[in-house]
Every structure is written in C-alpha cells, then in structure tokens.
C-alpha cells in the first residue's frame, strides 16, 4: 500500500492516546473512525466533544471502512478483538505493557518474545508496524509540526515488512513527525517502558543517536540475540 492510498484511518481505542491520534489524523485531512470498549452511544458524546469530525462506531465498522488501523487499547485487551477482524489490514501497534492497566506482566505476555511479536502472531493475517508508543500523549498532541520545522520531533517506526514500514513512516510524517525507521518488529522493545526511549520527545538526530547507542549496549545486544 502506498501513502496516497490512505484516506480513511481507523482507531481501536478511545482513551487518551486514541483521542490524540484521532485529532492528529483529522488535522492531517484523513477521515477518522474510532471505537471504544463500550457501545457507540457510550463514546459518541466524548468523541463529538473532544474530536469533532471523527466518527464513533463499532470495531467491525471502523476496520471495514479504514485503510489503516491503529491499535490504541490497553495491551492486555488485544485478544478481546477477533484475529479475523484485522485480516489483510495494515495495522499500527501503538500499545505498551503498563502494569497499572494491564496487571501482572506474565499473565499478559510470554517473556520469550516482545509484545509486538506476540500481537503480530495473534493477528497473523494482518501486517503490523510499531510506532506512536514511546512519546507521551501530551507530546503527541502538542508537538506535531510541519515538515522542515527545526523543532519537529521524531518517532521510531519498525516492522518486518519493508513496504508496510515505509508506508507507515510516510503516514507518521503526514501526522506531524519525522521518523527513525528500522525493519525488525522485535526492535520495538527499544521504545517500551523501561527503555531509554520510553517517554522521549526528541528531534530526529537525538532519537537516532539514542537508538544507535542502545543497539551497542550489552542490554541491546542481549535483546537482539533473544529476538533473532
């Protein structure tokens, strides 16, 4: 899929991250559909108030009418979505494990692989790309800027499918951020809680420096060995 083919953005999750990403997508000119954990009626007023112009709907309608789908739900709830629902879709994983919302890590994740690898394995018919997960939602909301702005911040984008990663990187650019791109989904662990990048709101050169340094650390090499 080429970035020019993306007109409709679907967001599963109407929490803080989902709402912010919906607003950025609307500002970028996309048609946005968004679903929450409850009924459409339950979230419709919130959506109308916080992101006027976005369409509140159910998961199935959001996915069916979207060219790209963003997972912005608590990580512990991704298996509440049927794998077949995302069959054939380009999917952005914006999720992280967070103990306050997800509970005991071992009950949510297999320690032998990264969260995104497990999400990809579950949604085996979809193509998963990891991004939007290391920057706080306030920073996402407040620091989106036009290309070329010297204060523009960057997001890490990674996945196993080169074409999908490139498309998502172009999408991230359209949402107001530069990118640092990798082509290995397991590298998404470098942006999750406990990593040097989690919470980072940095310009591209600074972000790239941290990623390159992380790759060279003993911890980074250990992670790479575990996820090859």
XYZ file of N, CA and C in Angstrom:
684
model
N 0.846 -1.201 0.000
C 0.000 0.000 0.000
C 0.875 1.243 0.000
N 0.486 2.222 -0.793
C 1.198 3.493 -0.851
C 0.474 4.508 0.016
N 1.213 5.492 0.510
C 0.603 6.508 1.382
C -0.549 7.216 0.691
N -0.483 7.366 -0.632
C -1.570 8.038 -1.357
C -2.879 7.269 -1.291
N -2.788 5.968 -0.971
C -3.990 5.151 -0.878
C -4.684 5.283 0.470
N -4.032 5.915 1.433
C -4.620 6.045 2.760
C -5.475 7.297 2.824
N -6.751 7.098 2.959
C -7.703 8.194 3.117
C -8.491 8.073 4.420
N -8.683 6.832 4.829
C -9.526 6.552 5.997
C -8.704 5.874 7.088
N -8.736 6.468 8.266
C -7.972 5.970 9.408
C -8.933 5.428 10.455
N -8.666 4.213 10.914
C -9.471 3.621 11.969
C -8.672 3.495 13.245
N -9.277 3.833 14.366
C -8.598 3.753 15.654
C -9.435 2.895 16.601
N -8.841 1.811 17.061
C -9.488 0.962 18.055
C -8.963 1.383 19.416
N -9.804 2.062 20.167
C -9.410 2.588 21.466
C -9.699 4.067 21.564
N -10.589 4.428 22.483
C -10.989 5.829 22.625
C -10.467 6.424 23.922
N -9.296 5.931 24.359
C -8.638 6.518 25.521
C -7.810 7.724 25.119
N -6.876 8.105 25.977
C -6.117 9.336 25.747
C -5.305 9.279 24.462
N -4.598 8.170 24.241
C -3.785 8.051 23.032
C -4.666 8.006 21.790
N -5.721 7.214 21.831
C -6.620 7.118 20.688
C -7.241 8.451 20.318
N -7.658 9.214 21.316
C -8.261 10.528 21.067
C -7.239 11.475 20.447
N -6.023 11.495 20.972
C -4.989 12.380 20.431
C -4.665 12.018 18.989
N -4.511 10.718 18.709
C -4.200 10.301 17.346
C -5.354 10.601 16.395
N -6.566 10.497 16.885
C -7.720 10.870 16.056
C -7.661 12.347 15.684
N -7.318 13.189 16.651
C -7.207 14.620 16.374
C -6.113 14.931 15.372
N -4.963 14.278 15.504
C -3.865 14.496 14.562
C -4.259 14.046 13.159
N -4.945 12.921 13.071
C -5.355 12.408 11.762
C -6.379 13.329 11.106
N -7.297 13.848 11.893
C -8.262 14.808 11.346
C -7.547 16.054 10.839
N -6.599 16.560 11.617
C -5.847 17.750 11.207
C -5.066 17.495 9.921
N -4.661 16.243 9.724
C -3.898 15.889 8.526
C -4.793 15.638 7.313
N -6.113 15.710 7.522
C -7.041 15.595 6.400
C -7.637 14.220 6.181
N -7.412 13.304 7.112
C -7.972 11.962 6.964
C -9.401 11.902 7.500
N -10.184 10.964 6.968
C -11.458 10.611 7.580
C -11.155 9.628 8.707
N -11.712 9.879 9.889
C -11.344 9.100 11.069
C -12.568 8.434 11.685
N -12.445 7.132 11.901
C -13.435 6.380 12.666
C -12.752 5.850 13.919
N -13.489 5.828 15.014
C -12.901 5.424 16.287
C -13.915 4.626 17.101
N -13.435 3.606 17.766
C -14.304 2.785 18.607
C -13.733 2.701 20.004
N -14.604 2.442 20.966
C -14.190 2.290 22.348
C -14.608 0.936 22.869
N -14.424 0.735 24.170
C -14.722 -0.560 24.767
C -16.211 -0.780 24.981
N -16.982 0.293 25.022
C -18.414 0.167 25.240
C -19.209 0.374 23.968
N -20.461 0.673 24.130
C -21.332 0.898 22.981
C -20.976 2.206 22.286
N -21.438 2.332 21.053
C -21.206 3.572 20.298
C -21.813 4.752 21.048
N -23.005 4.546 21.596
C -23.676 5.628 22.320
C -22.844 6.096 23.513
N -22.104 5.168 24.110
C -21.314 5.475 25.297
C -20.179 6.445 24.976
N -19.592 6.299 23.788
C -18.438 7.147 23.462
C -18.771 8.290 22.505
N -19.979 8.289 21.938
C -20.309 9.270 20.898
C -20.173 10.709 21.391
N -20.648 10.991 22.594
C -20.582 12.354 23.112
C -19.138 12.760 23.375
N -18.343 11.827 23.907
C -16.923 12.109 24.140
C -16.223 12.437 22.834
N -16.482 11.641 21.820
C -15.857 11.862 20.514
C -16.303 13.198 19.929
N -17.586 13.478 20.022
C -18.118 14.730 19.473
C -17.506 15.935 20.170
N -17.252 15.796 21.459
C -16.712 16.910 22.242
C -15.208 17.085 22.034
N -14.469 15.971 22.075
C -13.005 16.052 22.053
C -12.409 16.048 20.658
N -13.024 15.321 19.756
C -12.514 15.264 18.375
C -13.678 15.402 17.390
N -14.295 16.576 17.357
C -15.417 16.774 16.434
C -14.974 16.519 14.999
N -15.775 15.727 14.317
C -15.428 15.347 12.956
C -15.083 13.885 12.844
N -14.611 13.285 13.951
C -14.363 11.844 13.964
C -15.697 11.115 14.092
N -15.741 9.911 13.561
C -16.964 9.119 13.550
C -16.860 8.022 14.593
N -17.739 8.056 15.586
C -17.771 6.991 16.604
C -18.503 5.791 16.034
N -17.916 4.621 16.167
C -18.537 3.430 15.598
C -18.087 2.192 16.351
N -18.514 1.029 15.876
C -18.106 -0.238 16.464
C -16.855 -0.751 15.749
N -16.157 -1.678 16.406
C -14.901 -2.189 15.855
C -15.023 -2.641 14.404
N -16.039 -3.434 14.120
C -16.170 -4.013 12.780
C -16.327 -2.928 11.722
N -17.121 -1.919 12.009
C -17.320 -0.829 11.053
C -16.055 0.009 10.901
N -15.373 0.252 12.012
C -14.123 1.012 11.964
C -13.122 0.321 11.041
N -12.949 -0.976 11.246
C -11.958 -1.719 10.458
C -12.373 -1.819 8.993
N -13.631 -2.133 8.755
C -14.105 -2.334 7.379
C -13.958 -1.078 6.534
N -14.046 0.089 7.167
C -14.032 1.347 6.420
C -12.720 2.117 6.571
N -11.648 1.412 6.913
C -10.370 2.075 7.123
C -9.275 1.450 6.262
N -8.376 2.301 5.796
C -7.222 1.847 5.019
C -6.061 1.467 5.926
N -6.036 2.045 7.100
C -5.009 1.751 8.093
C -5.688 1.771 9.460
N -5.302 0.836 10.320
C -5.948 0.691 11.633
C -4.894 0.861 12.728
N -5.217 1.657 13.734
C -4.325 1.877 14.864
C -4.878 1.179 16.101
N -4.062 0.313 16.705
C -4.429 -0.320 17.975
C -3.968 0.592 19.106
N -4.922 1.193 19.803
C -4.612 2.119 20.894
C -5.392 1.737 22.138
N -5.422 0.439 22.410
C -6.129 -0.091 23.573
C -5.104 -0.581 24.590
N -5.513 -0.816 25.842
C -4.576 -1.447 26.782
C -4.091 -2.770 26.218
N -2.803 -3.035 26.336
C -2.215 -4.227 25.735
C -2.902 -5.511 26.199
N -3.323 -5.530 27.447
C -3.939 -6.744 27.993
C -5.274 -7.074 27.337
N -5.797 -6.168 26.513
C -7.125 -6.392 25.922
C -7.080 -6.704 24.427
N -5.880 -6.853 23.866
C -5.861 -7.033 22.409
C -6.520 -8.332 21.979
N -6.510 -9.347 22.859
C -7.146 -10.616 22.490
C -8.666 -10.563 22.608
N -9.198 -9.428 23.046
C -10.650 -9.244 23.002
C -11.133 -9.004 21.568
N -10.195 -8.730 20.668
C -10.520 -8.500 19.266
C -10.264 -9.788 18.496
N -11.224 -10.235 17.721
C -11.061 -11.468 16.949
C -9.962 -11.290 15.905
N -9.048 -12.240 15.783
C -7.960 -12.102 14.813
C -8.448 -11.861 13.387
N -9.555 -12.504 13.027
C -10.064 -12.379 11.655
C -10.485 -10.954 11.324
N -10.793 -10.157 12.341
C -11.273 -8.795 12.087
C -10.225 -7.960 11.360
N -8.949 -8.209 11.653
C -7.887 -7.411 11.052
C -7.203 -8.112 9.880
N -7.810 -9.178 9.391
C -7.251 -9.915 8.265
C -6.994 -8.995 7.068
N -5.768 -9.005 6.570
C -5.435 -8.226 5.386
C -5.206 -6.747 5.624
N -5.246 -6.313 6.870
C -5.130 -4.893 7.178
C -3.694 -4.493 7.545
N -3.364 -3.252 7.230
C -2.139 -2.626 7.721
C -2.467 -2.051 9.093
N -1.749 -2.510 10.112
C -2.096 -2.192 11.498
C -0.909 -1.543 12.201
N -1.155 -0.439 12.878
C -0.150 0.207 13.719
C -0.373 -0.224 15.162
N 0.676 -0.749 15.768
C 0.638 -1.112 17.187
C 1.163 0.069 17.995
N 0.259 0.786 18.647
C 0.633 1.921 19.496
C 0.546 1.551 20.965
N 0.552 0.245 21.262
C 0.333 -0.229 22.625
C 1.650 -0.472 23.356
N 1.582 -0.428 24.672
C 2.673 -0.809 25.559
C 2.103 -1.589 26.737
N 2.917 -2.481 27.288
C 2.542 -3.062 28.571
C 2.714 -1.995 29.650
N 1.697 -1.857 30.503
C 1.751 -0.911 31.617
C 1.051 -1.553 32.795
N 1.809 -1.798 33.864
C 1.286 -2.619 34.949
C 0.020 -2.076 35.563
N -0.131 -0.751 35.611
C -1.307 -0.159 36.265
C -2.602 -0.517 35.541
N -2.532 -0.687 34.236
C -3.733 -1.028 33.470
C -3.761 -2.489 33.032
N -2.588 -3.116 32.923
C -2.535 -4.461 32.349
C -2.346 -5.568 33.376
N -1.975 -5.217 34.606
C -1.797 -6.245 35.619
C -0.449 -6.936 35.521
N -0.394 -8.163 35.998
C 0.856 -8.915 36.073
C 1.358 -9.223 34.667
N 2.605 -8.838 34.385
C 3.154 -8.973 33.038
C 3.087 -10.402 32.505
N 3.440 -11.364 33.355
C 3.487 -12.759 32.917
C 2.111 -13.294 32.535
N 1.047 -12.622 32.995
C -0.301 -13.039 32.620
C -0.730 -12.426 31.293
N 0.049 -11.463 30.826
C -0.283 -10.769 29.577
C 0.657 -11.178 28.456
N 1.953 -11.349 28.787
C 2.975 -11.566 27.773
C 3.822 -12.800 28.065
N 4.213 -13.484 27.009
C 5.213 -14.538 27.085
C 6.583 -13.863 27.153
N 7.394 -14.157 28.166
C 8.679 -13.472 28.307
C 9.694 -13.802 27.227
N 9.403 -14.777 26.368
C 10.380 -15.203 25.369
C 10.394 -14.347 24.110
N 9.423 -13.432 23.970
C 9.428 -12.557 22.797
C 8.816 -11.210 23.161
N 8.907 -10.262 22.247
C 8.428 -8.908 22.523
C 6.915 -8.826 22.372
N 6.331 -7.770 22.927
C 4.879 -7.633 22.873
C 4.373 -7.540 21.438
N 5.064 -6.766 20.595
C 4.591 -6.604 19.212
C 4.671 -7.904 18.421
N 5.692 -8.709 18.700
C 5.771 -10.011 18.035
C 4.576 -10.886 18.433
N 4.170 -10.796 19.682
C 3.029 -11.585 20.134
C 1.718 -11.062 19.565
N 1.615 -9.741 19.453
C 0.420 -9.151 18.837
C 0.361 -9.537 17.359
N 1.515 -9.499 16.674
C 1.550 -9.906 15.269
C 1.170 -11.369 15.100
N 1.673 -12.224 15.991
C 1.347 -13.642 15.909
C -0.151 -13.876 16.101
N -0.755 -13.106 16.976
C -2.199 -13.242 17.221
C -2.991 -12.757 16.009
N -2.636 -11.579 15.508
C -3.292 -11.058 14.302
C -2.464 -11.487 13.081
N -2.356 -12.788 12.887
C -1.419 -13.332 11.899
C -1.772 -12.958 10.471
N -2.995 -12.579 10.222
C -3.389 -12.193 8.863
C -3.204 -10.721 8.573
N -2.760 -9.955 9.559
C -2.533 -8.516 9.407
C -1.040 -8.248 9.266
N -0.697 -7.039 8.852
C 0.702 -6.606 8.790
C 0.904 -5.534 9.841
N 1.754 -5.806 10.823
C 1.888 -4.947 11.995
C 3.143 -4.085 11.910
N 2.987 -2.820 12.272
C 4.106 -1.884 12.380
C 3.989 -1.186 13.728
N 5.116 -1.051 14.423
C 5.128 -0.445 15.760
C 5.517 1.029 15.673
N 4.682 1.908 16.224
C 5.028 3.323 16.346
C 3.984 4.019 17.222
N 4.198 5.302 17.481
C 3.320 6.135 18.315
C 3.303 5.693 19.781
N 4.225 4.815 20.202
C 4.119 4.257 21.545
C 5.119 4.818 22.551
N 6.166 5.523 22.076
C 7.183 5.955 23.054
C 7.027 7.408 23.479
N 6.249 8.182 22.761
C 6.064 9.582 23.113
C 4.757 9.748 23.893
N 4.780 10.517 24.971
C 3.576 10.735 25.765
C 2.470 11.393 24.963
N 1.233 11.114 25.330
C 0.122 11.632 24.530
C 0.072 13.156 24.535
N 0.516 13.799 25.623
C 0.566 15.260 25.626
C 1.546 15.770 24.577
N 2.708 15.106 24.484
C 3.702 15.500 23.487
C 3.192 15.259 22.078
N 2.534 14.132 21.865
C 1.953 13.869 20.556
C 0.975 14.970 20.164
N 0.178 15.374 21.115
C -0.848 16.377 20.838
C -0.260 17.755 20.594
N 0.775 18.099 21.346
C 1.261 19.468 21.340
C 2.439 19.721 20.400
N 3.126 18.665 19.975
C 4.388 18.888 19.277
C 4.390 18.456 17.822
N 3.238 18.144 17.266
C 3.170 17.869 15.830
C 3.465 19.161 15.069
N 4.338 19.069 14.060
C 4.732 20.247 13.288
C 4.902 19.896 11.821
N 4.888 20.916 10.996
C 5.063 20.724 9.556
C 6.484 20.259 9.253
N 6.631 19.550 8.145
C 7.947 19.090 7.716
C 8.880 20.278 7.539
N 10.111 20.113 8.006
C 11.095 21.175 7.886
C 11.192 22.086 9.084
N 10.227 22.027 9.981
C 10.282 22.844 11.190
C 11.469 22.373 12.042
N 12.379 23.276 12.426
C 13.564 22.852 13.180
C 13.242 22.235 14.543
N 12.053 22.485 15.062
C 11.662 21.919 16.348
C 10.849 20.634 16.206
N 10.723 20.151 15.000
C 9.915 18.955 14.762
C 10.525 17.745 15.477
N 9.671 16.966 16.131
C 10.112 15.782 16.854
C 9.996 14.542 15.960
N 10.572 13.434 16.433
C 10.613 12.214 15.635
C 10.059 11.028 16.405
N 9.527 10.073 15.658
C 9.010 8.830 16.211
C 9.738 7.637 15.592
N 9.936 6.621 16.388
C 10.535 5.384 15.918
C 9.463 4.554 15.232
N 9.781 3.992 14.068
C 8.851 3.164 13.295
C 9.569 1.871 12.927
N 8.989 0.728 13.274
C 9.653 -0.530 12.954
C 8.647 -1.636 12.679
N 9.060 -2.576 11.855
C 8.232 -3.723 11.499
C 9.003 -4.644 10.584
N 8.452 -5.810 10.303
C 9.154 -6.787 9.478
C 8.940 -6.595 7.987
N 7.842 -5.975 7.605
C 7.506 -5.785 6.197
C 8.011 -4.412 5.741
N 8.994 -4.393 4.848
C 9.627 -3.137 4.447
C 8.623 -2.154 3.861
N 7.786 -2.617 2.945
C 6.829 -1.714 2.301
C 5.848 -1.139 3.322
N 5.398 -1.988 4.249
C 4.461 -1.527 5.276
C 5.111 -0.487 6.179
N 6.355 -0.726 6.563
C 7.072 0.229 7.414
C 7.238 1.564 6.689
N 7.586 1.515 5.424
C 7.752 2.759 4.657
C 6.433 3.519 4.537
N 5.348 2.785 4.329
C 4.034 3.433 4.252
C 3.670 4.082 5.579
N 3.891 3.361 6.672
C 3.566 3.914 7.988
C 4.466 5.095 8.311
N 5.742 5.036 7.913
C 6.632 6.173 8.136
C 6.112 7.414 7.405
N 5.612 7.243 6.194
C 5.023 8.371 5.458
C 3.759 8.872 6.152
N 2.987 7.945 6.708
C 1.792 8.318 7.454
C 2.162 9.120 8.699
N 3.169 8.670 9.424
C 3.636 9.389 10.614
C 4.098 10.795 10.223
N 4.801 10.899 9.101
C 5.244 12.203 8.598
C 4.049 13.115 8.346
N 2.993 12.554 7.771
C 1.798 13.359 7.487
C 1.085 13.795 8.764
N 1.332 13.085 9.845
C 0.716 13.411 11.135
C 1.529 14.442 11.918
N 2.707 14.826 11.391
C 3.461 15.907 12.012
C 4.770 15.551 12.664
N 5.332 14.373 12.309
C 6.559 13.927 12.970
C 7.548 13.346 11.968
N 8.839 13.597 12.206
C 9.893 12.897 11.488
C 9.940 11.451 11.978
N 10.740 10.628 11.314
C 10.815 9.217 11.708
C 12.253 8.712 11.724
N 12.475 7.723 12.571
C 13.664 6.874 12.518
C 13.133 5.471 12.260
N 13.601 4.847 11.185
C 12.992 3.611 10.700
C 13.923 2.423 10.893
N 13.358 1.314 11.384
C 14.016 0.009 11.398
C 13.095 -0.977 10.692
N 13.653 -2.130 10.342
C 12.862 -3.139 9.641
C 12.891 -4.467 10.393
N 12.655 -4.396 11.681
C 12.581 -5.599 12.509
C 11.619 -5.329 13.647
N 10.488 -6.004 13.630
C 9.431 -5.727 14.598
C 9.922 -5.862 16.027
N 10.809 -6.810 16.282
C 11.325 -7.027 17.634
C 12.029 -5.796 18.179
N 12.525 -4.919 17.304
C 13.211 -3.707 17.768
C 12.267 -2.738 18.470
N 10.983 -2.984 18.361
C 10.021 -2.151 19.071
C 10.231 -2.141 20.568
N 10.919 -3.166 21.076
C 11.177 -3.220 22.514
C 12.031 -2.038 22.973
N 12.770 -1.435 22.050
C 13.622 -0.298 22.401
C 12.823 0.943 22.786
N 11.516 0.911 22.548
C 10.692 2.092 22.830
C 9.689 1.853 23.945
N 9.717 0.691 24.550
C 8.703 0.348 25.543
C 9.149 0.742 26.958
N 8.229 0.744 27.918
C 8.578 1.126 29.291
C 9.813 0.388 29.798
N 10.703 1.148 30.432
C 11.958 0.594 30.915
C 13.117 0.829 29.980
N 12.823 1.261 28.747
C 13.885 1.529 27.778
C 14.265 3.007 27.828
N 15.445 3.367 27.281
C 15.862 4.777 27.268
C 14.957 5.670 26.420
N 14.199 5.067 25.504
C 13.373 5.870 24.595
C 11.959 6.107 25.110
N 11.542 5.332 26.102
C 10.160 5.486 26.551
C 9.965 6.859 27.191
N 8.992 7.583 26.691
C 8.736 8.939 27.163
C 9.538 9.989 26.425
N 10.391 9.562 25.493
C 11.272 10.502 24.798
C 10.503 11.355 23.794
N 10.775 12.641 23.821
C 10.231 13.591 22.843
C 11.426 14.344 22.265
N 11.993 13.802 21.190
C 13.281 14.259 20.683
C 13.228 14.540 19.182
N 14.153 15.381 18.732
C 14.315 15.586 17.300
C 14.994 14.351 16.689
N 14.919 14.226 15.386
C 15.399 13.012 14.734
C 16.870 12.693 15.040
N 17.801 13.642 14.951
C 19.198 13.287 15.236
C 19.399 12.758 16.654
N 18.691 13.359 17.615
C 18.819 12.918 19.006
C 18.224 11.528 19.195
N 17.074 11.296 18.574
C 16.420 9.994 18.677
C 17.295 8.914 18.048
N 17.846 9.211 16.885
C 18.702 8.241 16.202
C 19.945 7.925 17.023
N 20.526 8.928 17.651
C 21.716 8.705 18.479
C 21.425 7.730 19.620
N 20.281 7.908 20.274
C 19.920 7.031 21.395
C 19.687 5.607 20.903
N 19.013 5.480 19.763
C 18.752 4.150 19.201
C 20.055 3.463 18.828
N 20.948 4.195 18.176
C 22.236 3.616 17.789
C 23.038 3.200 19.019
N 22.989 4.021 20.068
C 23.700 3.687 21.304
C 23.076 2.468 21.964
N 21.746 2.417 21.959
C 21.047 1.273 22.560
C 21.465 -0.015 21.865
N 21.574 0.021 20.543
C 21.973 -1.164 19.781
C 23.333 -1.686 20.240
N 24.193 -0.775 20.702
C 25.556 -1.149 21.038
C 25.740 -1.547 22.501
N 24.733 -1.304 23.328
C 24.858 -1.644 24.742
C 24.743 -3.152 24.945
N 25.201 -3.603 26.094
C 25.097 -5.031 26.418
C 23.641 -5.467 26.450
N 22.764 -4.592 26.997
C 21.343 -4.922 27.062
C 20.754 -5.013 25.657
N 21.123 -4.039 24.797
C 20.612 -4.046 23.433
C 21.047 -5.273 22.661
N 22.291 -5.686 22.826
C 22.793 -6.879 22.146
C 22.115 -8.134 22.673
N 21.834 -8.134 23.968
C 21.133 -9.274 24.565
C 19.727 -9.382 23.995
N 19.028 -8.254 23.901
C 17.686 -8.241 23.333
C 17.714 -8.722 21.886
N 18.709 -8.215 21.133
C 18.823 -8.613 19.730
C 19.030 -10.119 19.616
N 19.868 -10.683 20.479
C 20.137 -12.122 20.437
C 18.891 -12.924 20.774
N 18.102 -12.431 21.709
C 16.903 -13.138 22.137
C 15.811 -13.116 21.080
N 15.831 -12.098 20.217
C 14.704 -11.887 19.300
C 15.061 -12.142 17.839
N 16.214 -12.721 17.591
C 16.580 -13.060 16.202
C 15.747 -14.237 15.720
